[in-house]
């Protein structure tokens, strides 16, 4: 029966004829299997019933898992990938029921660990990670990945972190970090160590790198250097520091607390677009203090460095030309939009928007609180609070360097970033690209990749300062 079912059809869409003939007899076969004495025949029948139960049995019975446990086998993949996925689904359902009932789950874990290698071998990294996550054994995943699967596994795990809560999110990051360290991907590991905010782990990763050029690249990831804009007009800052601290400590208003809660809004594209449209309309309709906050937030939160936001603030400037204080705030917004002639931006995220800088986020949040009542703060005597934005200012360009840290001009493709998590094969990570020579400015949502393999990037993301190393296997010149 097993041989007939496996070989009856080669089509992925056609149902094998033996299964069609066995469907009316499914209940009879299950009763027969229970009545048979222990032996190889009973085990083989349970193996067949496990496959038939995938489509014929009641979902509440979990017959696929039930008969698979009665017929242990390491050759589960011979029944096909869909059977393995259905079995993994039932393992997760039964595991949850046993946890609630405080029953043993060792047999489920052992069966799951048989399925994990089959998933990894058939480009089912997402299924493997989901199964181990459901069974709370994700820390065992490094034992099953190899040099061909670790990159896709870690990419999927890191993408899941944003959907998890503590402590699962940190467990996923630590597991992915350990996998990267095992395969000597130190830049990816350093990014995860920074996300974990673990100083000891960051130091350990830095010490493990032996290549001097790689150490320099890790240094660029950990610290971006000083900004000259943080050292301008210090005289005004110093004599206003103490009064400013007293004023900040004295202010405690419910409206400001609500502003802190508003920082929990998601940063997805649709949410940002909704806020932009709403604030743009409100800025023309509501009283002076709130219109100041609305017009400036368009630049601070959404539009720093974007052309569309610059057009919006330009229209606001013509609307507020009679109100000097409102016009002053609009000019501030325009200044944020045109920082460095478009080469700088205000963004707390870096490394392909994977890592949140807590210092940068704190600086932006401080300015947002002041913008709640801009008339009493920014347009009054506390304009120095705008200096907090310096913590989130950074260049938007990509600069490639040689191992000696001298500028190295190479061709790169710059295009819109594409999410390739869970996609089979080696899909393109950018679309609609244009070939340019470094240094190059990257707009929001854009990603860069090297045009050819003449150089090897020591950083996993082409962003900011990137050190390139000559590829010893490059034969393009020949």
Coordinates of C-alpha atoms in Angstrom, one line a residue:
X1 CA 0.0 0.0 0.0
X2 CA 2.8 2.4 0.9
X3 CA 4.6 1.8 -2.4
X4 CA 1.4 2.1 -4.4
X5 CA 0.5 5.5 -2.8
X6 CA 4.0 6.9 -3.3
X7 CA 4.3 5.9 -7.0
X8 CA 0.8 6.1 -8.3
X9 CA 1.2 9.7 -9.6
X10 CA 4.0 12.1 -10.3
X11 CA 1.7 15.2 -10.4
X12 CA 1.7 17.7 -7.5
X13 CA -2.0 18.5 -8.0
X14 CA -3.5 15.1 -8.7
X15 CA -4.8 12.9 -5.8
X16 CA -3.3 9.4 -5.9
X17 CA -5.9 6.9 -7.0
X18 CA -5.2 4.5 -4.0
X19 CA -6.2 7.3 -1.6
X20 CA -9.5 7.7 -3.5
X21 CA -10.3 4.0 -3.2
X22 CA -9.3 4.0 0.5
X23 CA -11.4 6.9 1.5
X24 CA -14.7 5.0 2.1
X25 CA -12.7 2.4 4.2
X26 CA -10.8 4.9 6.4
X27 CA -12.8 4.2 9.6
X28 CA -12.6 0.4 8.9
X29 CA -8.9 0.6 8.6
X30 CA -8.5 2.6 11.8
X31 CA -10.5 0.0 13.7
X32 CA -8.5 -2.7 12.1
X33 CA -5.3 -1.1 13.2
X34 CA -6.5 -1.0 16.8
X35 CA -7.5 -4.6 16.8
X36 CA -4.3 -6.0 15.2
X37 CA -1.6 -7.5 17.5
X38 CA 1.6 -5.7 17.9
X39 CA 4.0 -6.2 15.0
X40 CA 5.5 -4.8 11.8
X41 CA 2.1 -5.0 10.0
X42 CA 0.4 -2.9 12.6
X43 CA 3.2 -0.4 12.5
X44 CA 3.1 -0.2 8.6
X45 CA -0.6 0.2 8.6
X46 CA -0.3 3.1 11.1
X47 CA 2.2 4.7 8.8
X48 CA -0.3 4.6 5.9
X49 CA -3.2 5.8 8.1
X50 CA -1.0 8.8 9.2
X51 CA -0.9 9.9 5.5
X52 CA -4.6 9.1 4.8
X53 CA -5.6 11.0 8.0
X54 CA -4.1 14.2 6.6
X55 CA -7.3 14.7 4.5
X56 CA -9.9 12.2 5.7
X57 CA -10.0 12.5 9.4
X58 CA -11.6 15.1 11.7
X59 CA -9.3 18.0 12.5
X60 CA -9.9 17.6 16.2
X61 CA -8.6 14.1 16.2
X62 CA -5.1 14.8 14.9
X63 CA -4.9 11.4 13.3
X64 CA -1.8 12.3 11.3
X65 CA 0.2 12.8 14.4
X66 CA -1.5 10.0 16.3
X67 CA -0.5 7.3 13.9
X68 CA 2.9 8.8 13.2
X69 CA 3.7 8.4 16.9
X70 CA 2.6 4.8 16.6
X71 CA 4.9 4.3 13.6
X72 CA 8.2 6.0 14.3
X73 CA 10.3 6.7 11.2
X74 CA 13.2 8.8 10.2
X75 CA 12.1 8.8 6.5
X76 CA 9.1 11.1 6.9
X77 CA 10.1 13.3 3.9
X78 CA 9.4 10.3 1.6
X79 CA 5.7 11.1 2.0
X80 CA 6.2 14.6 0.6
X81 CA 6.6 18.1 1.8
X82 CA 2.9 18.9 2.4
X83 CA 2.6 15.9 4.7
X84 CA 5.6 17.1 6.7
X85 CA 4.0 20.6 7.0
X86 CA 0.6 19.1 8.1
X87 CA 2.4 17.0 10.6
X88 CA 4.2 20.0 12.0
X89 CA 0.9 21.8 12.3
X90 CA -0.6 19.1 14.4
X91 CA 2.5 18.8 16.6
X92 CA 2.0 22.5 17.5
X93 CA -1.7 22.0 18.3
X94 CA -1.1 18.9 20.4
X95 CA 1.9 20.5 22.2
X96 CA -0.3 23.4 23.3
X97 CA -3.0 21.0 24.7
X98 CA -0.4 19.0 26.6
X99 CA 1.2 22.1 28.1
X100 CA -2.2 23.2 29.4
X101 CA -2.8 19.7 30.8
X102 CA 0.7 19.5 32.2
X103 CA 1.6 16.3 30.3
X104 CA 4.9 15.1 28.9
X105 CA 5.9 16.4 25.5
X106 CA 9.2 14.6 24.9
X107 CA 7.8 12.5 22.1
X108 CA 6.6 15.6 20.3
X109 CA 9.9 17.3 20.6
X110 CA 11.8 14.2 19.3
X111 CA 9.5 14.0 16.3
X112 CA 9.9 17.7 15.6
X113 CA 13.6 17.4 15.7
X114 CA 13.3 14.8 12.9
X115 CA 11.2 17.2 10.8
X116 CA 13.6 20.2 11.2
X117 CA 16.4 18.8 9.0
X118 CA 13.9 17.9 6.3
X119 CA 12.5 21.4 6.3
X120 CA 16.0 22.9 6.0
X121 CA 16.9 20.7 3.1
X122 CA 13.9 21.6 1.1
X123 CA 14.1 25.5 1.5
X124 CA 11.5 25.3 4.3
X125 CA 13.5 27.4 6.8
X126 CA 10.3 29.3 7.9
X127 CA 8.6 26.0 8.7
X128 CA 11.6 24.8 10.7
X129 CA 11.8 28.0 12.7
X130 CA 8.1 28.2 13.3
X131 CA 8.0 24.6 14.6
X132 CA 10.9 25.1 17.0
X133 CA 9.5 28.3 18.2
X134 CA 6.1 26.7 18.8
X135 CA 7.8 24.0 20.9
X136 CA 10.0 26.5 22.7
X137 CA 13.2 24.8 21.6
X138 CA 14.6 27.6 19.3
X139 CA 17.9 27.5 21.2
X140 CA 18.6 24.1 19.6
X141 CA 18.4 25.4 16.1
X142 CA 22.1 26.1 15.7
X143 CA 22.7 22.3 15.8
X144 CA 20.7 21.8 12.6
X145 CA 21.8 24.6 10.3
X146 CA 24.8 24.5 7.9
X147 CA 26.7 26.9 5.7
X148 CA 24.0 26.6 3.0
X149 CA 21.0 27.4 5.2
X150 CA 22.2 29.6 8.1
X151 CA 21.8 32.9 6.2
X152 CA 18.1 32.3 5.3
X153 CA 17.4 31.0 8.7
X154 CA 18.9 34.0 10.5
X155 CA 17.2 36.4 8.1
X156 CA 13.8 34.9 8.9
X157 CA 14.5 34.8 12.7
X158 CA 15.5 38.5 12.7
X159 CA 12.4 39.5 10.8
X160 CA 10.3 37.7 13.4
X161 CA 11.8 39.6 16.3
X162 CA 9.6 42.7 15.7
X163 CA 6.5 40.5 16.1
X164 CA 7.6 38.8 19.4
X165 CA 7.4 40.0 23.0
X166 CA 10.0 39.7 25.8
X167 CA 11.8 37.3 26.4
X168 CA 11.1 35.5 23.1
X169 CA 12.5 38.5 21.1
X170 CA 15.8 38.4 22.9
X171 CA 16.0 34.6 22.7
X172 CA 15.6 34.8 18.9
X173 CA 18.3 37.5 18.6
X174 CA 20.7 35.6 20.8
X175 CA 20.2 32.4 18.8
X176 CA 20.7 34.2 15.5
X177 CA 23.7 35.9 17.0
X178 CA 25.3 32.5 17.9
X179 CA 24.7 31.2 14.4
X180 CA 26.4 34.2 12.9
X181 CA 29.3 33.8 15.2
X182 CA 29.6 30.1 14.3
X183 CA 30.0 31.0 10.6
X184 CA 32.2 34.0 11.3
X185 CA 29.7 36.6 10.1
X186 CA 30.9 39.2 12.6
X187 CA 29.2 42.3 11.2
X188 CA 25.8 40.6 11.3
X189 CA 26.5 39.4 14.8
X190 CA 27.6 42.8 15.9
X191 CA 24.3 44.3 14.6
X192 CA 22.3 41.8 16.7
X193 CA 24.6 42.5 19.8
X194 CA 23.8 46.2 19.4
X195 CA 20.1 45.5 19.2
X196 CA 20.4 43.4 22.4
X197 CA 22.2 46.4 24.0
X198 CA 24.7 43.9 25.6
X199 CA 28.0 45.7 26.1
X200 CA 29.9 42.5 27.1
X201 CA 28.6 40.7 24.0
X202 CA 29.7 43.7 21.8
X203 CA 33.2 43.5 23.3
X204 CA 33.4 39.8 22.8
X205 CA 32.4 40.0 19.1
X206 CA 34.9 42.8 18.6
X207 CA 37.7 40.7 20.2
X208 CA 36.9 37.6 18.0
X209 CA 37.5 39.5 14.8
X210 CA 41.2 39.0 13.8
X211 CA 41.3 41.0 10.5
X212 CA 42.4 44.6 11.2
X213 CA 40.1 45.9 8.4
X214 CA 37.2 43.9 9.9
X215 CA 37.8 45.5 13.3
X216 CA 37.7 48.9 11.7
X217 CA 34.3 48.1 10.1
X218 CA 33.0 46.8 13.4
X219 CA 34.2 50.1 15.0
X220 CA 32.1 52.0 12.4
X221 CA 29.1 50.0 13.4
X222 CA 29.5 50.7 17.1
X223 CA 30.3 54.4 16.8
X224 CA 29.6 56.8 14.0
X225 CA 32.0 59.5 15.2
X226 CA 31.3 63.1 16.3
X227 CA 29.2 65.6 14.4
X228 CA 30.5 69.1 14.1
X229 CA 27.0 70.4 14.5
X230 CA 27.0 69.3 18.1
X231 CA 29.9 71.7 18.8
X232 CA 28.4 75.0 17.5
X233 CA 27.2 77.9 19.6
X234 CA 28.2 76.4 22.9
X235 CA 28.3 79.7 24.7
X236 CA 24.5 80.0 24.5
X237 CA 24.1 76.4 25.5
X238 CA 26.3 76.7 28.6
X239 CA 24.6 79.7 30.2
X240 CA 21.1 78.4 29.4
X241 CA 21.8 74.9 30.7
X242 CA 20.9 75.4 34.4
X243 CA 17.7 77.4 33.8
X244 CA 16.7 75.0 31.1
X245 CA 17.1 72.0 33.5
X246 CA 15.0 73.8 36.1
X247 CA 12.3 74.5 33.6
X248 CA 12.2 71.0 32.4
X249 CA 12.0 69.5 35.9
X250 CA 9.2 72.0 36.8
X251 CA 7.0 71.1 33.9
X252 CA 4.7 68.2 34.5
X253 CA 1.6 68.3 32.5
X254 CA -0.9 65.6 31.5
X255 CA -0.8 66.7 27.9
X256 CA 2.9 66.0 27.8
X257 CA 2.4 62.5 29.2
X258 CA 0.0 61.8 26.4
X259 CA 2.6 62.8 24.0
X260 CA 5.0 60.2 25.4
X261 CA 2.3 57.6 24.8
X262 CA 1.9 58.7 21.3
X263 CA 5.4 57.6 20.5
X264 CA 4.1 54.1 20.6
X265 CA 2.4 54.5 17.3
X266 CA 3.7 52.2 14.6
X267 CA 6.2 53.5 12.0
X268 CA 4.7 51.6 9.0
X269 CA 4.2 53.4 5.7
X270 CA 0.4 53.6 6.0
X271 CA 0.5 54.9 9.6
X272 CA 3.0 57.6 8.6
X273 CA 0.9 58.6 5.6
X274 CA -2.2 58.8 7.7
X275 CA -0.4 61.1 10.3
X276 CA 1.0 63.2 7.5
X277 CA -2.4 63.8 5.8
X278 CA -4.1 64.5 9.1
X279 CA -1.5 66.9 10.4
X280 CA -1.2 68.8 7.1
X281 CA -5.0 69.4 7.1
X282 CA -5.0 70.4 10.8
X283 CA -2.2 72.9 10.4
X284 CA -4.5 75.1 8.2
X285 CA -7.5 74.9 10.6
X286 CA -6.6 74.9 14.3
X287 CA -5.2 77.6 16.6
X288 CA -1.7 78.9 16.6
X289 CA 0.2 76.7 19.2
X290 CA -1.1 73.4 17.8
X291 CA -0.6 74.5 14.2
X292 CA 3.1 75.1 15.1
X293 CA 3.4 71.6 16.5
X294 CA 1.6 70.0 13.5
X295 CA 3.7 71.8 10.8
X296 CA 7.0 71.1 12.6
X297 CA 6.2 67.4 13.3
X298 CA 5.7 66.9 9.6
X299 CA 9.4 67.6 9.2
X300 CA 10.6 66.0 12.4
X301 CA 8.8 62.7 12.3
X302 CA 8.0 62.0 8.7
X303 CA 9.6 64.4 6.2
X304 CA 13.2 64.9 7.3
X305 CA 15.0 64.7 4.0
X306 CA 12.0 64.0 1.7
X307 CA 11.0 66.1 -1.3
X308 CA 7.2 65.8 -0.8
X309 CA 7.4 67.1 2.8
X310 CA 9.5 70.0 1.5
X311 CA 6.7 71.0 -0.8
X312 CA 4.2 70.7 2.0
X313 CA 6.2 73.1 4.3
X314 CA 6.7 75.4 1.3
X315 CA 2.9 75.8 1.0
X316 CA 2.7 76.3 4.8
X317 CA 5.2 79.2 4.6
X318 CA 3.1 81.1 2.1
X319 CA 0.0 80.5 4.3
X320 CA 1.7 81.8 7.5
X321 CA 3.6 84.7 6.0
X322 CA 1.7 87.2 8.2
X323 CA 2.3 85.4 11.5
X324 CA 6.0 85.7 12.3
X325 CA 6.1 83.0 15.0
X326 CA 4.3 80.5 12.9
X327 CA 6.5 81.3 9.9
X328 CA 9.5 80.9 12.2
X329 CA 8.4 77.3 13.0
X330 CA 7.8 76.5 9.4
X331 CA 11.3 77.8 8.5
X332 CA 12.7 75.4 11.1
X333 CA 10.8 72.6 9.5
X334 CA 12.2 73.6 6.1
X335 CA 15.7 73.7 7.6
X336 CA 15.3 70.1 8.8
X337 CA 14.2 69.1 5.4
X338 CA 17.1 70.7 3.6
X339 CA 19.9 69.7 6.0
X340 CA 23.2 69.5 4.3
X341 CA 21.5 70.2 1.0
X342 CA 19.7 67.0 1.2
X343 CA 22.6 64.8 2.3
X344 CA 21.6 64.5 6.0
X345 CA 18.5 63.3 7.7
X346 CA 16.9 62.8 11.2
X347 CA 16.4 59.1 11.7
X348 CA 16.9 57.0 14.9
X349 CA 17.3 53.8 12.8
X350 CA 20.3 52.6 10.9
X351 CA 21.8 49.5 9.3
X352 CA 18.9 49.0 6.8
X353 CA 16.5 50.3 9.5
X354 CA 17.2 47.3 11.7
X355 CA 18.8 48.9 14.7
X356 CA 17.1 51.6 16.8
X357 CA 19.5 54.1 18.5
X358 CA 18.2 54.8 21.9
X359 CA 20.1 58.0 22.2
X360 CA 18.7 59.3 18.8
X361 CA 15.2 58.3 19.8
X362 CA 15.5 60.1 23.1
X363 CA 16.7 63.2 21.4
X364 CA 13.8 63.2 19.0
X365 CA 11.3 62.5 21.8
X366 CA 12.7 65.5 23.8
X367 CA 12.0 67.8 20.9
X368 CA 8.5 66.4 20.4
X369 CA 7.6 67.1 24.0
X370 CA 8.7 70.7 23.5
X371 CA 6.7 71.0 20.4
X372 CA 3.5 70.3 22.3
X373 CA 3.6 74.0 23.4
X374 CA 6.0 75.5 20.9
X375 CA 4.9 79.0 21.8
X376 CA 6.1 78.7 25.3
X377 CA 9.3 76.8 24.5
X378 CA 10.7 76.9 21.0
X379 CA 9.5 80.4 20.0
X380 CA 10.2 81.7 23.5
X381 CA 13.4 81.3 25.4
X382 CA 14.0 77.5 25.1
X383 CA 14.9 77.3 21.4
X384 CA 18.1 75.5 22.4
X385 CA 16.0 72.3 22.9
X386 CA 16.3 71.9 19.1
X387 CA 19.9 70.8 19.7
X388 CA 18.6 67.5 20.9
X389 CA 17.9 66.6 17.2
X390 CA 21.7 66.5 16.8
X391 CA 21.7 63.0 18.4
X392 CA 19.6 61.7 15.4
X393 CA 21.3 63.6 12.6
X394 CA 23.4 61.5 10.3
X395 CA 24.5 61.6 6.6
X396 CA 22.5 59.6 4.1
X397 CA 25.4 58.9 1.8
X398 CA 27.3 55.7 1.1
X399 CA 31.1 56.0 1.2
X400 CA 33.3 53.0 0.2
X401 CA 36.8 52.8 1.7
X402 CA 39.8 50.7 1.1
X403 CA 41.5 48.7 3.8
X404 CA 43.7 51.7 4.4
X405 CA 40.6 53.8 5.0
X406 CA 41.2 55.9 1.9
X407 CA 38.2 56.6 -0.4
X408 CA 37.6 53.9 -3.0
X409 CA 35.4 54.6 -6.0
X410 CA 33.3 51.7 -7.1
X411 CA 30.1 51.2 -9.0
X412 CA 27.0 50.3 -7.0
X413 CA 23.4 49.6 -7.9
X414 CA 20.9 51.8 -6.0
X415 CA 17.3 50.9 -6.0
X416 CA 14.2 50.4 -3.9
X417 CA 14.6 47.8 -1.1
X418 CA 12.7 44.6 -1.5
X419 CA 11.8 42.2 1.4
X420 CA 13.1 38.8 0.5
X421 CA 12.4 37.0 3.7
X422 CA 11.1 33.5 3.1
X423 CA 11.5 33.6 -0.7
X424 CA 13.0 30.6 -2.4
X425 CA 16.3 30.8 -4.2
X426 CA 18.4 34.0 -4.3
X427 CA 15.9 36.7 -5.2
X428 CA 17.0 40.3 -5.9
X429 CA 17.1 42.5 -2.8
X430 CA 16.5 45.7 -4.8
X431 CA 14.2 46.7 -7.7
X432 CA 14.3 49.6 -10.2
X433 CA 18.0 50.2 -9.6
X434 CA 20.4 52.6 -11.2
X435 CA 24.1 52.2 -11.4
X436 CA 26.1 55.0 -9.8
X437 CA 29.6 55.6 -8.5
X438 CA 30.4 56.0 -4.8
X439 CA 30.0 58.2 -2.9
X440 CA 26.3 58.2 -3.4
X441 CA 23.3 59.5 -1.5
X442 CA 20.6 56.9 -0.5
X443 CA 17.0 58.1 -0.2
X444 CA 14.6 56.7 2.4
X445 CA 13.7 53.1 1.5
X446 CA 16.6 52.6 -0.9
X447 CA 19.3 50.0 -0.7
X448 CA 22.6 49.6 -2.5
X449 CA 24.6 46.6 -3.7
X450 CA 28.0 46.2 -5.4
X451 CA 27.8 46.0 -9.2
X452 CA 30.3 43.2 -9.5
X453 CA 32.4 40.8 -7.4
X454 CA 35.7 42.7 -7.8
X455 CA 35.5 43.8 -4.1
X456 CA 34.0 42.1 -1.0
X457 CA 32.1 44.3 1.4
X458 CA 33.1 43.8 5.1
X459 CA 29.8 45.1 6.1
X460 CA 26.5 43.2 5.6
X461 CA 24.7 46.4 4.6
X462 CA 26.0 49.0 2.2
X463 CA 25.3 52.1 4.3
X464 CA 27.4 54.8 5.7
X465 CA 31.1 54.0 5.8
X466 CA 31.8 50.6 4.2
X467 CA 35.3 49.0 3.9
X468 CA 35.9 47.0 0.8
X469 CA 38.4 44.2 0.4
X470 CA 39.8 43.0 -2.9
X471 CA 38.3 39.7 -4.0
X472 CA 41.2 37.2 -4.5
X473 CA 39.1 35.1 -6.9
X474 CA 38.1 38.0 -9.1
X475 CA 38.9 37.3 -12.8
X476 CA 37.1 40.3 -14.4
X477 CA 40.4 42.0 -15.3
X478 CA 41.5 39.0 -17.1

